[in-house]
Amino acid sequence: MKEYKLLVIGAGAAGVTAAVAAARAGADRICLVDRDSCIGGVLNQCKHSGFGVGYYGEEMSGTEYAKRLDDMLTQAIDGGADIELRLGTMVTKITENRHAFLASQGCYEEVAFEKCLLASGCRETTLQSLCVAGTRPEGIYTAGEAQKMLNIYSRDVGDDIVILGTGDIGQIMARHYLDEGKNVIAMIEKSDAAGGMERNRRNIIEKYDIPVVLRSTIVEVFGDSHITAVKVRNLDSGEENIIECSTLITAMGLIPERDILDWDEKKQLPDWLTMCGNCDYVHDIVDSVSLQAERLGVTLAK
Ligand SMILES: Cc1cc2nc3c(=O)[nH]c(=O)nc-3n(C[C@H](O)[C@H](O)[C@H](O)COP(=O)(O)OP(=O)(O)OC[C@H]3O[C@@H](n4cnc5c(N)ncnc54)[C@H](O)[C@@H]3O)c2cc1C
């Protein structure tokens, strides 16, 4: 059985930065694993700019930031860093006796490790978490799915779009769609003000004059094979309105991805396990992920 000093799960900004920092600080036998076929995680689907000012001192797109990570990792490995990169490999479980189970095409392997850095990012809250009546026709996507369809697979999502949630990801998708000539009919928000970073509210909701329906939520979805409308309810007055649409994008927040842990999360984490990046808590800005990862990587090398 292979034995690693440090197993890093996830090769997004958190995992790559931490693995390189640990190697530079003297750690060897590092294994960096990602289920995707390339490194960078969520950055690969972010074509918009607004990344990197706090860490690299210059503004770039998410995909350019991912390229920086790739270059940094390649340089480190070429320079002798003892990092084994295993892409296309899913860690299915880690156990309390410090074993991990790695699944890749045609192969299922058990490995042992001394320390583990969980850098598995986060997942999106879906419509299933709300009590929404009606069927589940085609045309309903999370913002992350919609972003991948647009930026990676070049697939159309429809023309008349309602977005549930006004956080940063929902706003970024709204801007993408408006730039594509689509109709963003409304953004629905349960709070009494739009969410997200101030710079996004200014540059997206205000600049594009997007209608935001506050103190409201979606209570019903209409459509047989494809969505045709949603019913929106005001949380204070109970007044309901039907909005016709061809697409519903849900942007209701992110949840740290820790399902891989084989034990009760409320139990104190063992001293060999560290969490980093969006799997620790949801970071608005990638620079904050990189800074945390660099610090933790150095600590883990000790
Ligand atoms: C739509 C969107 C817009 C954003 N806009 C900005 C912006 O404008 N400016 C900015 O600074 N920041 C922005 N961010 C935030 C920033 O991109 C993220 O906070 C940061 O990239 C997260 O890095 P991470 O490494 O924690 O997670 P991720 O990038 O999600 O990486 C996690 C990795 O773990 C892998 N993984 C998960 N589970 C397993 C497993 N069991 N086995 C193997 N691999 C696994 C995944 O495949 C993934 O590659 C945005 C984020 C999103 C989603």
Short mmCIF file of C-alpha atoms and ligand atoms in Angstrom, two decimals:
data_model
loop_
_atom_site.label_atom_id
_atom_site.label_comp_id
_atom_site.label_asym_id
_atom_site.label_seq_id
_atom_site.Cartn_x
_atom_site.Cartn_y
_atom_site.Cartn_z
CA MET A 1 0.00 0.00 0.00
CA LYS A 2 1.33 3.46 -0.88
CA GLU A 3 2.05 5.71 2.11
CA TYR A 4 2.03 9.48 1.84
CA LYS A 5 3.13 12.08 4.32
CA LEU A 6 0.45 14.52 3.16
CA LEU A 7 -2.69 13.68 1.21
CA VAL A 8 -4.33 16.78 -0.32
CA ILE A 9 -7.90 16.20 -1.52
CA GLY A 10 -8.89 18.73 -4.18
CA ALA A 11 -6.64 20.59 -6.63
CA GLY A 12 -8.46 23.93 -6.70
CA ALA A 13 -6.80 27.13 -5.47
CA ALA A 14 -6.71 25.75 -1.91
CA GLY A 15 -5.22 22.33 -2.61
CA VAL A 16 -2.62 23.39 -5.19
CA THR A 17 -1.38 26.38 -3.17
CA ALA A 18 -1.17 24.34 0.04
CA ALA A 19 0.63 21.41 -1.64
CA VAL A 20 3.24 23.71 -3.20
CA ALA A 21 3.71 25.68 0.04
CA ALA A 22 4.16 22.43 2.01
CA ALA A 23 6.74 21.15 -0.50
CA ARG A 24 8.63 24.45 -0.45
CA ALA A 25 8.67 24.27 3.36
CA GLY A 26 10.33 20.83 3.18
CA ALA A 27 7.51 18.27 3.08
CA ASP A 28 7.95 15.22 0.86
CA ARG A 29 5.66 12.37 -0.27
CA ILE A 30 2.75 14.71 -1.01
CA CYS A 31 -0.18 13.34 -2.99
CA LEU A 32 -2.50 15.89 -4.63
CA VAL A 33 -5.74 14.33 -5.86
CA ASP A 34 -8.61 15.71 -7.92
CA ARG A 35 -11.57 14.01 -9.55
CA ASP A 36 -11.42 16.46 -12.49
CA SER A 37 -9.05 16.05 -15.42
CA CYS A 38 -7.36 19.40 -14.75
CA ILE A 39 -6.42 21.51 -11.75
CA GLY A 40 -8.10 24.81 -10.76
CA GLY A 41 -11.50 23.64 -9.52
CA VAL A 42 -14.29 26.18 -9.83
CA LEU A 43 -11.89 28.75 -11.37
CA ASN A 44 -12.05 26.88 -14.69
CA GLN A 45 -15.66 27.91 -15.23
CA CYS A 46 -15.12 31.58 -14.29
CA LYS A 47 -14.31 33.54 -17.47
CA HIS A 48 -15.09 36.86 -15.82
CA SER A 49 -12.34 39.01 -14.29
CA GLY A 50 -12.10 40.12 -10.66
CA PHE A 51 -9.64 37.51 -9.42
CA GLY A 52 -6.12 37.86 -8.09
CA VAL A 53 -5.71 41.46 -6.91
CA GLY A 54 -5.14 40.49 -3.27
CA TYR A 55 -2.69 37.64 -3.97
CA TYR A 56 -0.93 38.41 -7.26
CA GLY A 57 -1.46 42.21 -7.20
CA GLU A 58 -3.15 42.18 -10.61
CA GLU A 59 -6.66 41.55 -11.84
CA MET A 60 -7.31 38.49 -14.00
CA SER A 61 -10.08 36.06 -14.94
CA GLY A 62 -10.76 32.83 -13.06
CA THR A 63 -9.33 30.78 -15.93
CA GLU A 64 -6.14 32.90 -15.91
CA TYR A 65 -5.87 32.35 -12.15
CA ALA A 66 -6.18 28.59 -12.77
CA LYS A 67 -3.34 28.84 -15.31
CA ARG A 68 -1.17 30.54 -12.65
CA LEU A 69 -1.83 27.62 -10.32
CA ASP A 70 -0.93 25.18 -13.07
CA ASP A 71 2.33 27.02 -13.81
CA MET A 72 3.20 27.23 -10.10
CA LEU A 73 2.63 23.49 -9.63
CA THR A 74 4.57 22.54 -12.78
CA GLN A 75 7.51 24.75 -11.76
CA ALA A 76 7.53 23.28 -8.26
CA ILE A 77 7.48 19.68 -9.55
CA ASP A 78 10.11 20.42 -12.22
CA GLY A 79 12.22 22.00 -9.47
CA GLY A 80 12.13 18.79 -7.42
CA ALA A 81 9.05 19.15 -5.21
CA ASP A 82 7.91 15.67 -4.17
CA ILE A 83 4.26 16.10 -5.23
CA GLU A 84 2.44 13.27 -6.98
CA LEU A 85 -0.50 14.74 -8.93
CA ARG A 86 -3.36 12.30 -9.47
CA LEU A 87 -6.06 13.75 -11.68
CA GLY A 88 -9.25 11.96 -12.71
CA THR A 89 -9.22 10.37 -9.27
CA MET A 90 -12.03 10.61 -6.74
CA VAL A 91 -11.34 10.12 -3.05
CA THR A 92 -14.42 8.21 -1.95
CA LYS A 93 -13.66 7.89 1.75
CA ILE A 94 -11.09 8.70 4.44
CA THR A 95 -11.15 6.71 7.63
CA GLU A 96 -10.12 7.40 11.21
CA ASN A 97 -7.15 5.04 10.89
CA ARG A 98 -5.73 7.37 8.19
CA HIS A 99 -6.51 5.39 5.11
CA ALA A 100 -8.09 6.82 1.96
CA PHE A 101 -9.89 5.10 -0.90
CA LEU A 102 -9.09 6.45 -4.37
CA ALA A 103 -11.22 5.60 -7.39
CA SER A 104 -10.02 6.29 -10.92
CA GLN A 105 -10.90 4.73 -14.25
CA GLY A 106 -10.56 0.98 -13.82
CA CYS A 107 -8.77 1.26 -10.49
CA TYR A 108 -9.77 1.37 -6.82
CA GLU A 109 -6.88 1.84 -4.45
CA GLU A 110 -6.39 2.13 -0.70
CA VAL A 111 -3.56 4.41 0.45
CA ALA A 112 -2.23 5.39 3.87
CA PHE A 113 -1.27 8.92 4.93
CA GLU A 114 0.14 10.77 7.94
CA LYS A 115 -1.73 14.05 7.45
CA CYS A 116 -4.64 15.03 5.26
CA LEU A 117 -5.69 18.42 3.93
CA LEU A 118 -9.30 18.47 2.85
CA ALA A 119 -9.62 21.09 0.09
CA SER A 120 -12.73 19.76 -1.61
CA GLY A 121 -14.51 23.09 -2.17
CA CYS A 122 -18.24 23.50 -1.78
CA ARG A 123 -21.49 22.51 -3.46
CA GLU A 124 -24.59 24.52 -4.34
CA THR A 125 -27.87 24.62 -2.47
CA THR A 126 -30.54 23.26 -4.82
CA LEU A 127 -34.28 23.81 -5.25
CA GLN A 128 -34.84 20.49 -3.48
CA SER A 129 -33.98 22.24 -0.20
CA LEU A 130 -37.08 24.48 -0.54
CA CYS A 131 -40.71 23.39 -0.29
CA VAL A 132 -41.59 24.29 -3.88
CA ALA A 133 -44.79 22.84 -5.35
CA GLY A 134 -45.14 21.55 -8.90
CA THR A 135 -43.15 19.22 -11.11
CA ARG A 136 -39.44 19.37 -11.86
CA PRO A 137 -39.43 20.06 -15.60
CA GLU A 138 -36.37 20.79 -17.72
CA GLY A 139 -34.99 24.31 -17.64
CA ILE A 140 -34.06 24.52 -13.93
CA TYR A 141 -30.34 24.81 -13.21
CA THR A 142 -28.12 25.86 -10.36
CA ALA A 143 -25.97 28.88 -11.17
CA GLY A 144 -22.85 26.70 -11.23
CA GLU A 145 -24.42 24.26 -13.70
CA ALA A 146 -25.55 27.18 -15.86
CA GLN A 147 -22.06 28.69 -15.71
CA LYS A 148 -20.48 25.41 -16.86
CA MET A 149 -23.05 25.07 -19.68
CA LEU A 150 -22.27 28.58 -20.88
CA ASN A 151 -18.50 28.82 -20.37
CA ILE A 152 -17.33 25.24 -20.85
CA TYR A 153 -19.90 23.34 -22.95
CA SER A 154 -21.35 26.34 -24.93
CA ARG A 155 -24.92 25.08 -24.39
CA ASP A 156 -27.91 27.39 -24.46
CA VAL A 157 -30.14 27.55 -21.37
CA GLY A 158 -33.08 29.54 -22.79
CA ASP A 159 -34.01 33.18 -23.31
CA ASP A 160 -36.36 34.35 -20.54
CA ILE A 161 -34.63 33.83 -17.26
CA VAL A 162 -35.68 34.14 -13.61
CA ILE A 163 -32.94 33.90 -11.00
CA LEU A 164 -33.70 32.83 -7.43
CA GLY A 165 -31.16 34.48 -5.12
CA THR A 166 -29.13 37.67 -5.51
CA GLY A 167 -25.70 36.52 -4.29
CA ASP A 168 -22.52 37.00 -6.30
CA ILE A 169 -22.89 33.88 -8.43
CA GLY A 170 -26.49 34.71 -9.35
CA GLN A 171 -25.49 38.26 -10.28
CA ILE A 172 -22.52 37.13 -12.36
CA MET A 173 -24.78 34.76 -14.29
CA ALA A 174 -27.33 37.56 -14.79
CA ARG A 175 -24.62 39.73 -16.33
CA HIS A 176 -23.40 36.89 -18.57
CA TYR A 177 -26.95 36.35 -19.87
CA LEU A 178 -27.64 40.04 -20.43
CA ASP A 179 -24.36 40.32 -22.35
CA GLU A 180 -25.57 37.39 -24.48
CA GLY A 181 -28.75 39.32 -25.33
CA LYS A 182 -31.04 37.25 -23.12
CA ASN A 183 -33.86 38.59 -20.97
CA VAL A 184 -33.29 38.46 -17.20
CA ILE A 185 -36.88 39.01 -16.12
CA ALA A 186 -36.25 39.23 -12.38
CA MET A 187 -34.04 38.19 -9.50
CA ILE A 188 -36.03 36.96 -6.50
CA GLU A 189 -34.58 37.61 -3.04
CA LYS A 190 -35.99 36.57 0.34
CA SER A 191 -34.09 39.29 2.30
CA ASP A 192 -34.92 42.98 2.30
CA ALA A 193 -31.81 43.87 0.27
CA ALA A 194 -29.86 42.29 -2.58
CA GLY A 195 -26.91 40.12 -1.52
CA GLY A 196 -23.36 39.70 -2.83
CA MET A 197 -20.36 42.00 -2.79
CA GLU A 198 -20.90 45.73 -3.05
CA ARG A 199 -18.82 45.91 -6.24
CA ASN A 200 -21.08 43.33 -7.90
CA ARG A 201 -24.30 45.07 -6.85
CA ARG A 202 -22.95 48.33 -8.28
CA ASN A 203 -21.57 46.83 -11.51
CA ILE A 204 -24.36 44.37 -12.21
CA ILE A 205 -27.75 44.93 -10.54
CA GLU A 206 -27.54 48.74 -10.60
CA LYS A 207 -25.66 49.15 -13.87
CA TYR A 208 -27.89 46.74 -15.84
CA ASP A 209 -31.00 47.86 -13.98
CA ILE A 210 -32.06 44.29 -13.17
CA PRO A 211 -35.49 44.05 -11.49
CA VAL A 212 -35.03 42.62 -7.98
CA VAL A 213 -38.13 41.34 -6.15
CA LEU A 214 -37.29 41.61 -2.45
CA ARG A 215 -38.82 39.77 0.55
CA SER A 216 -40.08 37.11 -1.85
CA THR A 217 -39.55 33.49 -2.79
CA ILE A 218 -40.69 30.97 -5.41
CA VAL A 219 -43.43 28.66 -4.16
CA GLU A 220 -44.43 26.80 -7.32
CA VAL A 221 -42.94 25.76 -10.64
CA PHE A 222 -45.15 25.28 -13.74
CA GLY A 223 -44.53 23.26 -16.90
CA ASP A 224 -44.82 19.68 -18.08
CA SER A 225 -41.68 18.74 -19.95
CA HIS A 226 -40.14 22.25 -19.76
CA ILE A 227 -40.59 25.07 -17.25
CA THR A 228 -43.10 27.73 -18.38
CA ALA A 229 -43.57 29.89 -15.27
CA VAL A 230 -42.94 30.29 -11.55
CA LYS A 231 -45.21 31.51 -8.77
CA VAL A 232 -43.58 34.16 -6.57
CA ARG A 233 -44.91 34.89 -3.07
CA ASN A 234 -44.22 38.00 -1.01
CA LEU A 235 -43.14 36.81 2.43
CA ASP A 236 -44.82 39.72 4.26
CA SER A 237 -48.12 40.23 2.45
CA GLY A 238 -48.56 36.70 1.05
CA GLU A 239 -49.41 38.23 -2.33
CA GLU A 240 -48.62 35.88 -5.20
CA ASN A 241 -47.66 36.58 -8.82
CA ILE A 242 -47.01 34.27 -11.76
CA ILE A 243 -43.92 35.09 -13.82
CA GLU A 244 -43.63 33.37 -17.21
CA CYS A 245 -40.12 32.18 -18.01
CA SER A 246 -38.20 29.55 -19.97
CA THR A 247 -35.41 29.12 -17.44
CA LEU A 248 -35.01 29.18 -13.67
CA ILE A 249 -31.52 29.60 -12.25
CA THR A 250 -31.11 28.93 -8.53
CA ALA A 251 -28.33 30.81 -6.78
CA MET A 252 -29.12 30.15 -3.15
CA GLY A 253 -25.71 29.82 -1.63
CA LEU A 254 -22.94 27.30 -1.17
CA ILE A 255 -22.35 24.54 1.36
CA PRO A 256 -18.84 23.30 2.31
CA GLU A 257 -18.27 19.88 0.72
CA ARG A 258 -17.29 17.47 3.51
CA ASP A 259 -19.36 14.36 2.74
CA ILE A 260 -16.21 12.36 2.39
CA LEU A 261 -15.66 12.38 6.15
CA ASP A 262 -16.61 9.01 7.56
CA TRP A 263 -17.64 10.30 10.95
CA ASP A 264 -19.91 12.79 12.67
CA GLU A 265 -18.81 16.30 11.71
CA LYS A 266 -19.73 17.66 15.13
CA LYS A 267 -17.11 15.42 16.70
CA GLN A 268 -13.81 17.26 17.06
CA LEU A 269 -11.60 16.84 14.00
CA PRO A 270 -8.54 14.63 14.57
CA ASP A 271 -5.21 16.50 14.71
CA TRP A 272 -4.08 14.93 11.40
CA LEU A 273 -6.97 16.48 9.46
CA THR A 274 -7.06 20.11 8.31
CA MET A 275 -9.68 21.86 6.18
CA CYS A 276 -8.87 24.63 3.74
CA GLY A 277 -10.58 26.90 1.20
CA ASN A 278 -14.31 26.69 0.55
CA CYS A 279 -14.52 23.32 2.25
CA ASP A 280 -13.52 25.07 5.50
CA TYR A 281 -15.85 28.04 4.98
CA VAL A 282 -17.17 29.75 1.86
CA HIS A 283 -14.68 32.43 0.76
CA ASP A 284 -16.00 35.24 -1.45
CA ILE A 285 -12.58 35.87 -2.97
CA VAL A 286 -10.05 33.34 -4.23
CA ASP A 287 -7.13 35.41 -2.86
CA SER A 288 -8.34 34.70 0.64
CA VAL A 289 -8.34 30.96 -0.21
CA SER A 290 -4.76 31.16 -1.52
CA LEU A 291 -3.52 33.09 1.51
CA GLN A 292 -5.10 30.60 3.92
CA ALA A 293 -3.74 27.66 1.89
CA GLU A 294 -0.19 29.02 1.81
CA ARG A 295 -0.18 29.46 5.59
CA LEU A 296 -1.64 26.00 6.22
CA GLY A 297 0.74 24.34 3.74
CA VAL A 298 3.75 25.68 5.67
CA THR A 299 2.24 24.53 8.97
CA LEU A 300 1.55 21.04 7.59
CA ALA A 301 5.20 20.64 6.52
CA LYS A 302 6.32 20.76 10.17
C1 LIG B 1 -19.37 31.56 -9.82
C2 LIG B 1 -18.23 32.01 -8.95
C3 LIG B 1 -17.72 33.28 -9.10
C4 LIG B 1 -16.64 33.70 -8.33
N1 LIG B 1 -16.14 34.95 -8.55
C5 LIG B 1 -15.04 35.35 -7.90
C6 LIG B 1 -14.42 36.60 -8.21
O1 LIG B 1 -14.89 37.36 -9.05
N2 LIG B 1 -13.28 36.91 -7.57
C7 LIG B 1 -12.71 36.07 -6.65
O2 LIG B 1 -11.65 36.38 -6.12
N3 LIG B 1 -13.30 34.89 -6.30
C8 LIG B 1 -14.44 34.49 -6.91
N4 LIG B 1 -15.02 33.28 -6.61
C9 LIG B 1 -14.52 32.51 -5.45
C10 LIG B 1 -13.31 31.62 -5.74
O3 LIG B 1 -13.28 31.24 -7.09
C11 LIG B 1 -13.38 30.36 -4.87
O4 LIG B 1 -13.59 30.75 -3.52
C12 LIG B 1 -12.09 29.50 -4.90
O5 LIG B 1 -11.66 29.31 -6.24
C13 LIG B 1 -12.38 28.16 -4.21
O6 LIG B 1 -11.24 27.36 -4.20
P1 LIG B 1 -11.24 25.93 -3.47
O7 LIG B 1 -9.93 25.31 -3.81
O8 LIG B 1 -11.59 26.07 -2.04
O9 LIG B 1 -12.45 25.11 -4.10
P2 LIG B 1 -12.69 24.54 -5.59
O10 LIG B 1 -12.18 25.44 -6.62
O11 LIG B 1 -14.14 24.18 -5.63
O12 LIG B 1 -11.81 23.20 -5.62
C14 LIG B 1 -12.20 22.02 -4.99
C15 LIG B 1 -11.65 20.86 -5.80
O13 LIG B 1 -11.86 19.67 -5.07
C16 LIG B 1 -12.17 18.63 -5.97
N5 LIG B 1 -12.84 17.58 -5.18
C17 LIG B 1 -13.92 17.71 -4.37
N6 LIG B 1 -14.21 16.56 -3.77
C18 LIG B 1 -13.29 15.66 -4.22
C19 LIG B 1 -13.06 14.27 -3.95
N7 LIG B 1 -13.82 13.59 -3.10
N8 LIG B 1 -12.03 13.65 -4.59
C20 LIG B 1 -11.25 14.34 -5.46
N9 LIG B 1 -11.41 15.64 -5.74
C21 LIG B 1 -12.42 16.30 -5.12
C22 LIG B 1 -13.06 19.32 -7.01
O14 LIG B 1 -13.08 18.61 -8.23
C23 LIG B 1 -12.37 20.68 -7.15
O15 LIG B 1 -11.43 20.69 -8.20
C24 LIG B 1 -16.09 32.83 -7.35
C25 LIG B 1 -16.63 31.54 -7.16
C26 LIG B 1 -17.68 31.14 -7.96
C27 LIG B 1 -18.25 29.74 -7.75
#
